[in-house]
Amino acid sequence: MTHKVFQCIHCHMRFGVPEAAVGGEGQCPGCGSVVPLPPEAAMEMIPSDDGIATLIPFKNTAALLSYYLGVFSLACMLFLGPPAIILGIIGLVNRAKNPSIHGTAHAWIGIVLGSITTLLGIAAVVLVIIALMQG
Ligand SMILES: [Zn+2]
């Protein structure tokens, strides 16, 4: 299968797009923006396995959800961090069972962000408790 290369109009990351997706829209693997994929904007043909990032892994739902929960958990702290970690692990398992679905990077981002926000959330709670005890 061949891919066409597009460049994100927002973050300028280059990514491969399966030929079948050209003409529609895709989600940038770098910044998550939905970008149009007009045929005239395609830069070149590349073999599918040259290491360039490919479009966001819609097929690996758990990895994708983990990624978004991880990102959103930055805002909401404790509540979304743990599910982001769990979904990230599920995403990695899915990916291990079926490598064609991709999603490893998103799963890891979800796990890492989920872990960070969970720890930050716990730290915030501890700080509040300490403050209350001292008050
Ligand atoms: Zn982008």
PDB file of N, CA and C and ligand atoms in Angstrom, residues 8-13 15 28-33 35, ligand 1:
ATOM      1  N   CYS A   8       0.759  19.245   7.774  1.00  0.00           N
ATOM      2  CA  CYS A   8      -0.295  19.862   8.573  1.00  0.00           C
ATOM      3  C   CYS A   8      -0.267  21.376   8.405  1.00  0.00           C
ATOM      4  N   ILE A   9      -1.451  21.965   8.166  1.00  0.00           N
ATOM      5  CA  ILE A   9      -1.514  23.417   7.977  1.00  0.00           C
ATOM      6  C   ILE A   9      -1.342  24.154   9.303  1.00  0.00           C
ATOM      7  N   HIS A  10      -1.428  23.431  10.415  1.00  0.00           N
ATOM      8  CA  HIS A  10      -1.314  24.076  11.723  1.00  0.00           C
ATOM      9  C   HIS A  10       0.091  23.945  12.287  1.00  0.00           C
ATOM     10  N   CYS A  11       0.586  22.717  12.412  1.00  0.00           N
ATOM     11  CA  CYS A  11       1.889  22.530  13.063  1.00  0.00           C
ATOM     12  C   CYS A  11       2.976  22.153  12.066  1.00  0.00           C
ATOM     13  N   HIS A  12       2.622  22.011  10.799  1.00  0.00           N
ATOM     14  CA  HIS A  12       3.575  21.734   9.728  1.00  0.00           C
ATOM     15  C   HIS A  12       4.251  20.382   9.852  1.00  0.00           C
ATOM     16  N   MET A  13       3.693  19.505  10.660  1.00  0.00           N
ATOM     17  CA  MET A  13       4.217  18.151  10.714  1.00  0.00           C
ATOM     18  C   MET A  13       3.841  17.439   9.410  1.00  0.00           C
ATOM     19  N   PHE A  15       3.017  13.978   7.425  1.00  0.00           N
ATOM     20  CA  PHE A  15       2.524  12.653   7.762  1.00  0.00           C
ATOM     21  C   PHE A  15       2.024  11.943   6.514  1.00  0.00           C
ATOM     22  N   CYS A  28      -4.387  15.375  12.228  1.00  0.00           N
ATOM     23  CA  CYS A  28      -2.931  15.465  12.290  1.00  0.00           C
ATOM     24  C   CYS A  28      -2.411  14.678  13.495  1.00  0.00           C
ATOM     25  N   PRO A  29      -1.418  13.799  13.280  1.00  0.00           N
ATOM     26  CA  PRO A  29      -0.857  13.055  14.405  1.00  0.00           C
ATOM     27  C   PRO A  29      -0.012  13.934  15.319  1.00  0.00           C
ATOM     28  N   GLY A  30       0.336  15.141  14.854  1.00  0.00           N
ATOM     29  CA  GLY A  30       1.174  16.000  15.665  1.00  0.00           C
ATOM     30  C   GLY A  30       0.373  16.848  16.631  1.00  0.00           C
ATOM     31  N   CYS A  31      -0.622  17.574  16.105  1.00  0.00           N
ATOM     32  CA  CYS A  31      -1.348  18.521  16.947  1.00  0.00           C
ATOM     33  C   CYS A  31      -2.814  18.158  17.111  1.00  0.00           C
ATOM     34  N   GLY A  32      -3.288  17.128  16.389  1.00  0.00           N
ATOM     35  CA  GLY A  32      -4.662  16.693  16.570  1.00  0.00           C
ATOM     36  C   GLY A  32      -5.683  17.484  15.778  1.00  0.00           C
ATOM     37  N   SER A  33      -5.233  18.478  15.020  1.00  0.00           N
ATOM     38  CA  SER A  33      -6.176  19.266  14.230  1.00  0.00           C
ATOM     39  C   SER A  33      -6.718  18.438  13.071  1.00  0.00           C
ATOM     40  N   VAL A  35      -7.436  18.252   9.398  1.00  0.00           N
ATOM     41  CA  VAL A  35      -6.895  18.980   8.252  1.00  0.00           C
ATOM     42  C   VAL A  35      -7.479  18.403   6.966  1.00  0.00           C
TER      43      VAL A  35
HETATM   44 ZN    ZN B   1      -0.689  19.434  13.118  1.00  0.00          ZN
END
